[in-house]
Every structure is written in structure tokens, then in C-alpha cells.
Coordinates of N, CA and C in Angstrom, one line a residue:
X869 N 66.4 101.0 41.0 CA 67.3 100.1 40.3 C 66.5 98.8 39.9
X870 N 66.6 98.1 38.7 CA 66.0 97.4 37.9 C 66.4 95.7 39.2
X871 N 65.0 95.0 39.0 CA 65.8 93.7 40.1 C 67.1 93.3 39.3
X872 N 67.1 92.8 37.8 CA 68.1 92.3 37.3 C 69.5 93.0 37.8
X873 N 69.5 94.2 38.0 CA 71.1 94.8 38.3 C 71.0 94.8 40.0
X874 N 69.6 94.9 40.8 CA 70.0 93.9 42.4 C 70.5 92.6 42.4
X875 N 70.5 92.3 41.5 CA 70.7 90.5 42.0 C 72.1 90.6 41.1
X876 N 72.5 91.5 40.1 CA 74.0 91.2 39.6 C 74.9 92.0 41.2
X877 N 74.5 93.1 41.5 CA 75.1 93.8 42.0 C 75.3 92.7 43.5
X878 N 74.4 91.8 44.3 CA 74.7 90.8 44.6 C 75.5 89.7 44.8
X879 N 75.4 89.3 43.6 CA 76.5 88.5 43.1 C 77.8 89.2 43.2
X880 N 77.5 90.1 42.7 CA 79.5 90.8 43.0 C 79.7 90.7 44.2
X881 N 78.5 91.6 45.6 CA 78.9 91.3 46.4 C 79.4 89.9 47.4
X882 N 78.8 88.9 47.0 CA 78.9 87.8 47.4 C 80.3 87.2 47.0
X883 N 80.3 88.1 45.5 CA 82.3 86.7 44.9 C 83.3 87.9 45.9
X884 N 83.2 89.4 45.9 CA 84.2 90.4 46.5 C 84.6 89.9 47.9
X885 N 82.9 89.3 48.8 CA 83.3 88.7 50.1 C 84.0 87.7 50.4
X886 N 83.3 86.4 49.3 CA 84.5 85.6 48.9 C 86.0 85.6 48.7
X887 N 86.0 86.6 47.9 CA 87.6 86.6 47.4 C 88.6 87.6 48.5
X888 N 87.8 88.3 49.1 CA 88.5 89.0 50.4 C 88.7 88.0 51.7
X889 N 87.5 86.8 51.7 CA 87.7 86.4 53.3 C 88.4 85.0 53.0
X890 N 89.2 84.5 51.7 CA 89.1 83.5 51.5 C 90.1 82.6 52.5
X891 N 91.1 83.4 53.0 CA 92.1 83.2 53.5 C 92.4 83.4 55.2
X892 N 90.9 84.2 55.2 CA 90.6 84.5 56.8 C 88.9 84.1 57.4
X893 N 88.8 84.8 58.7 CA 87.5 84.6 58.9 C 87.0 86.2 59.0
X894 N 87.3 86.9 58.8 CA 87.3 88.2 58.7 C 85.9 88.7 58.8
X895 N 85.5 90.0 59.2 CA 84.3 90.6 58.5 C 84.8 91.6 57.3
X896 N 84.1 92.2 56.3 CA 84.7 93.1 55.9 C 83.3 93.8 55.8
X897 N 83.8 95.4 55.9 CA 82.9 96.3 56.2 C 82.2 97.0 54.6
X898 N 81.1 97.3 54.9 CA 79.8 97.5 53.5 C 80.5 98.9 52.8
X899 N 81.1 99.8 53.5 CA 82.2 100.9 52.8 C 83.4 100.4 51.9
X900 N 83.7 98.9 52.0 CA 84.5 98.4 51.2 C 84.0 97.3 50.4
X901 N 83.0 97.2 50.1 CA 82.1 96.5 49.5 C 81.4 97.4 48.1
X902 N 81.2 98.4 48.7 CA 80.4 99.8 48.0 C 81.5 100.3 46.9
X903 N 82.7 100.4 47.5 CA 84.5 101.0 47.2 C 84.4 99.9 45.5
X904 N 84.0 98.8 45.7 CA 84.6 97.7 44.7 C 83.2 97.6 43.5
X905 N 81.8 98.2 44.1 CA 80.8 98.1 43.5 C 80.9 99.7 42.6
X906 N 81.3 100.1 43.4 CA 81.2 101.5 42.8 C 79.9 102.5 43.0
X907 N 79.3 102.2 44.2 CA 78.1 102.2 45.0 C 78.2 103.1 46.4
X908 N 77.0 103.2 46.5 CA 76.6 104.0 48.0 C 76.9 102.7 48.7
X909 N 76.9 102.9 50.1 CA 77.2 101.6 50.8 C 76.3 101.6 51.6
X910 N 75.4 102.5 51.7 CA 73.3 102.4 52.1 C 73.0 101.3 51.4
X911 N 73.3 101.4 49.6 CA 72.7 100.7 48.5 C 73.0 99.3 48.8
X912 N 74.5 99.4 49.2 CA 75.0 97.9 49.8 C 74.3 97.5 51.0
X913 N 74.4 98.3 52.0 CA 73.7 97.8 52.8 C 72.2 97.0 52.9
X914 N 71.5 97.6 52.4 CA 69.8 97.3 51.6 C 70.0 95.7 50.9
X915 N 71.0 95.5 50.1 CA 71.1 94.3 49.4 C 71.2 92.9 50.4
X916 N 72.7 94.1 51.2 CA 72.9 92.7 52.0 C 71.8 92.4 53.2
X917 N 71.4 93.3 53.5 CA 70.1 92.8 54.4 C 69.0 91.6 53.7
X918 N 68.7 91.9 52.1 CA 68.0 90.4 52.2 C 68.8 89.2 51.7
X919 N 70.3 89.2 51.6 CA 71.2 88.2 52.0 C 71.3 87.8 53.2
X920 N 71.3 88.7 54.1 CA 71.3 88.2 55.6 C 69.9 87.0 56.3
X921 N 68.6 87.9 55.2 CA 67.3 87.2 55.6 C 67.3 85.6 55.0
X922 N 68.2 85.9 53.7 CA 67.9 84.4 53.6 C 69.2 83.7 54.2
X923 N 70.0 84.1 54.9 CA 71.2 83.5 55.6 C 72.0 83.0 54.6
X924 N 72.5 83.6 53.8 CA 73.4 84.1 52.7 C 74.5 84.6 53.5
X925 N 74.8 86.0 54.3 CA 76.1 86.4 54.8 C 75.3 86.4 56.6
X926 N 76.5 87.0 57.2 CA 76.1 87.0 58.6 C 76.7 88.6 58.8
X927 N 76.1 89.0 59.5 CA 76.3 90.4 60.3 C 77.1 90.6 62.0
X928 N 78.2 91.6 61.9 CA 78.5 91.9 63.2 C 78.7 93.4 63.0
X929 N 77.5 93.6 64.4 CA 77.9 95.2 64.4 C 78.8 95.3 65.5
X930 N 79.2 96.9 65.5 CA 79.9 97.8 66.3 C 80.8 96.7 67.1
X931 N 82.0 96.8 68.2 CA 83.3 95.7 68.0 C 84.5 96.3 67.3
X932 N 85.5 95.4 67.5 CA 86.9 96.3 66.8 C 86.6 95.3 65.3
X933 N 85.6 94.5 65.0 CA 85.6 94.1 63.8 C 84.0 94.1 63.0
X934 N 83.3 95.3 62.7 CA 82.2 95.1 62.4 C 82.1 94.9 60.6
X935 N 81.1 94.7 60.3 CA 80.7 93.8 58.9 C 80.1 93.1 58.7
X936 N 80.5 92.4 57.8 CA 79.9 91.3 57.2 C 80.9 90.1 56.5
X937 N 80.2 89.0 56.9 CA 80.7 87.7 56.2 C 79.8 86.8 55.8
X938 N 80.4 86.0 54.7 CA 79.9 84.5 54.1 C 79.1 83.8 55.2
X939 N 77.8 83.3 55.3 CA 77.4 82.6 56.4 C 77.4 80.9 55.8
X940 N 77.7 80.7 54.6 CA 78.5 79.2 54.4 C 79.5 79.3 53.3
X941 N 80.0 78.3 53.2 CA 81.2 78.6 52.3 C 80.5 78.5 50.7
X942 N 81.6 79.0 50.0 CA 81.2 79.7 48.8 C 80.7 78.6 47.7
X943 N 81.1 77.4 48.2 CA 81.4 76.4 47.5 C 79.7 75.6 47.5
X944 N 78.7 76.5 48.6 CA 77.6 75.8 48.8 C 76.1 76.8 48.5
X945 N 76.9 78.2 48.0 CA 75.6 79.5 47.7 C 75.8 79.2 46.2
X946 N 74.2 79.0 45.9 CA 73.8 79.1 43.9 C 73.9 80.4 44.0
X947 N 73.8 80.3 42.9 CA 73.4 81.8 42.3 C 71.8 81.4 42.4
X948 N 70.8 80.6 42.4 CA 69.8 80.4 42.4 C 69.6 80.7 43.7
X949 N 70.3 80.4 45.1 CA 70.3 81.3 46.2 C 70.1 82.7 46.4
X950 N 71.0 83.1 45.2 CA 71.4 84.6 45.4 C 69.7 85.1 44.9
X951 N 69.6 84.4 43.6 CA 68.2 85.0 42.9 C 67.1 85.5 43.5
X952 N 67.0 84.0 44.4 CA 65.6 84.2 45.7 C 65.9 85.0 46.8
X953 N 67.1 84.8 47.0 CA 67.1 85.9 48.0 C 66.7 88.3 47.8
X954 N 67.0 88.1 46.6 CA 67.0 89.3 45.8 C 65.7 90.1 45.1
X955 N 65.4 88.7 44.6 CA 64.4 89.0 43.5 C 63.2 88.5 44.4
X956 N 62.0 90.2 44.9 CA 61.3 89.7 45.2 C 59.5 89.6 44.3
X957 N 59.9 89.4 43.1 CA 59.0 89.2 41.9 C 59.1 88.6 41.1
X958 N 58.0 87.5 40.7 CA 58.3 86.4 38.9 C 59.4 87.7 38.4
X959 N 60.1 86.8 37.4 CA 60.7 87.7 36.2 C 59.7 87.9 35.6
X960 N 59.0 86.8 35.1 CA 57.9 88.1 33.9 C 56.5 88.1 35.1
X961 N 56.4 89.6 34.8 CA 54.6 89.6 35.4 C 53.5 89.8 33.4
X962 N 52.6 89.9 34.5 CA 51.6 90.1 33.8 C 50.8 90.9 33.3
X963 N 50.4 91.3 32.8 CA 49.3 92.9 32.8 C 49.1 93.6 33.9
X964 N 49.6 94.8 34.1 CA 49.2 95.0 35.5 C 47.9 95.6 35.4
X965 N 47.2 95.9 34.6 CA 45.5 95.9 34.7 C 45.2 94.6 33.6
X966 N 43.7 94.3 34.2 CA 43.7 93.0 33.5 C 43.1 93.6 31.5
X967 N 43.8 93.1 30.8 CA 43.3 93.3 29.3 C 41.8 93.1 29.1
X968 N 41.4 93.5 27.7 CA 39.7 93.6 28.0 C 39.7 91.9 27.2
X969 N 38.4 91.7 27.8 CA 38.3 90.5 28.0 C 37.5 90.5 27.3
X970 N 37.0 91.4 26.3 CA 35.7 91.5 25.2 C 36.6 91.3 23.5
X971 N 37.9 91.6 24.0 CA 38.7 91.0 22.3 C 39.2 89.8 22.7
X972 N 39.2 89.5 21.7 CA 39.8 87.8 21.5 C 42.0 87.6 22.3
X973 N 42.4 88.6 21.7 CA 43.7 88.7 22.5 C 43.8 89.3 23.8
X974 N 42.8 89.6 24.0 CA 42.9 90.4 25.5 C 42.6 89.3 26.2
X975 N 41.7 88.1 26.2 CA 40.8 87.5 27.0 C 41.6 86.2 26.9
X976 N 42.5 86.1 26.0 CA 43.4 84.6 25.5 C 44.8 84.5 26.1
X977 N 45.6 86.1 26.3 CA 46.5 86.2 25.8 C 47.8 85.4 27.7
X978 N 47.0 86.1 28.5 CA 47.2 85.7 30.0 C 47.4 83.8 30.3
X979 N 46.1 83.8 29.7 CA 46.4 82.1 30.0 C 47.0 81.7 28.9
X980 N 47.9 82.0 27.7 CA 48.7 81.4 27.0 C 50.2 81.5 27.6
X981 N 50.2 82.8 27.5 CA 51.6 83.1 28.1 C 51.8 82.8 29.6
X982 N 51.3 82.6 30.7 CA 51.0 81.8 31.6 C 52.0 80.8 32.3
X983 N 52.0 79.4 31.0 CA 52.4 78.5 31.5 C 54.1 78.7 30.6
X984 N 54.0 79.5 29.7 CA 55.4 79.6 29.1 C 56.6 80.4 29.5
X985 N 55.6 81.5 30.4 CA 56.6 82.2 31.2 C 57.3 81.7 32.6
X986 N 56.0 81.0 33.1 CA 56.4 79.9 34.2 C 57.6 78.7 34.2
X987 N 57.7 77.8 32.7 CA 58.5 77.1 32.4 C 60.1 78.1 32.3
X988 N 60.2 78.9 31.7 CA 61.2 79.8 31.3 C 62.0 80.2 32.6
X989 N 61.0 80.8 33.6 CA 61.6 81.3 34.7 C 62.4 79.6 35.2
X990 N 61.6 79.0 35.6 CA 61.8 77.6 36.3 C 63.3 77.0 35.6
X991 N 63.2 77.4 33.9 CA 64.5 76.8 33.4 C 65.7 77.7 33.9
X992 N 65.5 79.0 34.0 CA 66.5 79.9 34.3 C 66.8 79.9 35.9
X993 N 66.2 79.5 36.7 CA 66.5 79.1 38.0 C 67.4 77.6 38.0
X994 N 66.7 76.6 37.2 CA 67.6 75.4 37.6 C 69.4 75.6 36.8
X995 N 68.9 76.7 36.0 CA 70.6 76.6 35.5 C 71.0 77.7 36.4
X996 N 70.6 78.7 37.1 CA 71.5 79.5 38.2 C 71.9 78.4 39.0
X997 N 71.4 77.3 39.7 CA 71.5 76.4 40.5 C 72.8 76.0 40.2
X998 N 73.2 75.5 38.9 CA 74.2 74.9 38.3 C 75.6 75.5 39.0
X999 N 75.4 76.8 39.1 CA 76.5 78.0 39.5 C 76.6 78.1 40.8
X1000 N 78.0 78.2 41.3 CA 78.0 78.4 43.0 C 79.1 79.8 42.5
X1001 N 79.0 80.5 44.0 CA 80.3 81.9 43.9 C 81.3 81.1 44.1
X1002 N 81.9 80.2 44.8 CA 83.2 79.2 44.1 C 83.3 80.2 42.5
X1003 N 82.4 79.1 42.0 CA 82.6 78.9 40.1 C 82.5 80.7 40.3
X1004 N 81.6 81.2 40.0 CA 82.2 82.7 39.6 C 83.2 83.2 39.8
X1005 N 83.4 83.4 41.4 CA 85.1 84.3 41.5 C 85.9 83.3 40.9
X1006 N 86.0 82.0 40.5 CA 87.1 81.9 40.3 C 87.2 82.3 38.5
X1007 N 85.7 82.0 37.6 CA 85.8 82.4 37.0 C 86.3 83.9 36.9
X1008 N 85.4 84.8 37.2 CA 85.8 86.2 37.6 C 87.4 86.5 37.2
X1009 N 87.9 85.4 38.4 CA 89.8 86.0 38.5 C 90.1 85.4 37.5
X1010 N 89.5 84.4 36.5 CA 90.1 84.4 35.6 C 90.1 85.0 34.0
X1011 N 89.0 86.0 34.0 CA 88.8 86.7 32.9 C 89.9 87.9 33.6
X1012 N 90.0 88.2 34.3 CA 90.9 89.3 34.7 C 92.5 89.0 34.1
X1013 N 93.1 87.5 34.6 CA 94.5 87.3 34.0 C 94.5 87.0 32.5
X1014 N 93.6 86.7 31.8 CA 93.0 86.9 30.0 C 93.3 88.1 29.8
X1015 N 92.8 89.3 30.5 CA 92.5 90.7 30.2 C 93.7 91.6 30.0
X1016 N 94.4 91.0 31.3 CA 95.5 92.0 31.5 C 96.8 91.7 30.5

């Protein structure tokens, strides 16, 4: 799976957790997480483990209540959280073998594009920043009452 659809599929699971525990302290379990993604709940599982690494959700196993929960309130995870915690590569790479260095665009093309793909990523991080799972689920629930 492409990172961009790890880190949306993320985000869902992060607003689903939200919007399930909002009213409790609950765990809820990666089979009903998977159920709302439309997902293996392995696939879930895998995700939320590097949400767990960067202490994003919290884990309890086995117990009359195993799962997973929000490890701070929703009101304090970016999406720029979610990004680093997910994405573990620049958005743009680079040649993965190095271009020949005997044409003029092969030998140019790295250090131009360089500093512009750097700014770009940088800009698209400080505006995920902008965004907490607050603001999604609630956006979320409200493209749903628009819809219906």
C-alpha cells in the first residue's frame, strides 16, 4: 500500500477512535477498527503499532477489555503527528540510481530539485500541523449530516 493511503487510513483510524471513545475511556478492539476501514485488522494492527511508537494511541492486551485508545486527547494530535508517525520516507525521493553525471540534466537536475522539494514537503507539514482529529471528526460528522 502506497504511504499516502497509510497515513489516510490512519487518520481514519485515529477520528473512528475518537469518535467511539469520546464519551468513555474505553479500549476499542483493531477488529472494529478494520470493520469501519474496511480492512484486515493485521493491516490495522501494523498501522497502529507505529502510532503506538510515536505515542499516538496506547495499547492493552488480553483483560476483559483489550485494544486500543487515544494516548492524548484529540484536541492535541496534528495530522502532522499522524504524518511522522506513518510516513517513514521524504514525500519526494530522488533518483534511485544516481543520473549520469556526463549530461548536463543528469548532473543539474538533483541539486535543483533539492531545495524545492524540501520547501514543499516542509510547507505541507506546517499546514497538516494546522489540523488536529478534533477538527476532522468533527468535520467528518459533518459532511455526513450535508450528505444524508
Amino acid at each position: 500500500m502506497a504511504v499516502v493511503s497509510r497515513y489516510v487510513v490512519a487518520l481514519h483510524i485515529l477520528s473512528w477512535i475518537a469518535q467511539k471513545t469520546e464519551d468513555n475511556d474505553n479500549f476499542v478492539t483493531s477488529d472494529r477498527i478494520a470493520n469501519s476501514v474496511n480492512t484486515s485488522p493485521v493491516f490495522i494492527r501494523r498501522i497502529l503499532k507505529s502510532l503506538h511508537d510515536a505515542h499516538l494511541v496506547i495499547v492493552q492486551h488480553g483483560g476483559t477489555t483489550p485494544g486500543w485508545k487515544l494516548a492524548r486527547h484529540p484536541d492535541s494530535i496534528t495530522l502532522r503527528d499522524v504524518y511522522e508517525a506513518v510516513v517513514e520516507k521524504p514525500l519526494f525521493e530522488l533518483h534511485h540510481s544516481p543520473p549520469n553525471p556526463k549530461c548536463l540534466i543528469g548532473k543539474g537536475i538533483q541539486p535543483a530539485l533539492n531545495p524545492i522539494l524540501t520547501k514543499s514537503e516542509l510547507a505541507m507539514k506546517q499546514e497538516l500541523e494546522q489540523v488536529t482529529i478534533s477538527r476532522l471528526l468533527h468535520d467528518t460528522l459533518a459532511e455526513n449530516s450535508q450528505s444524508g
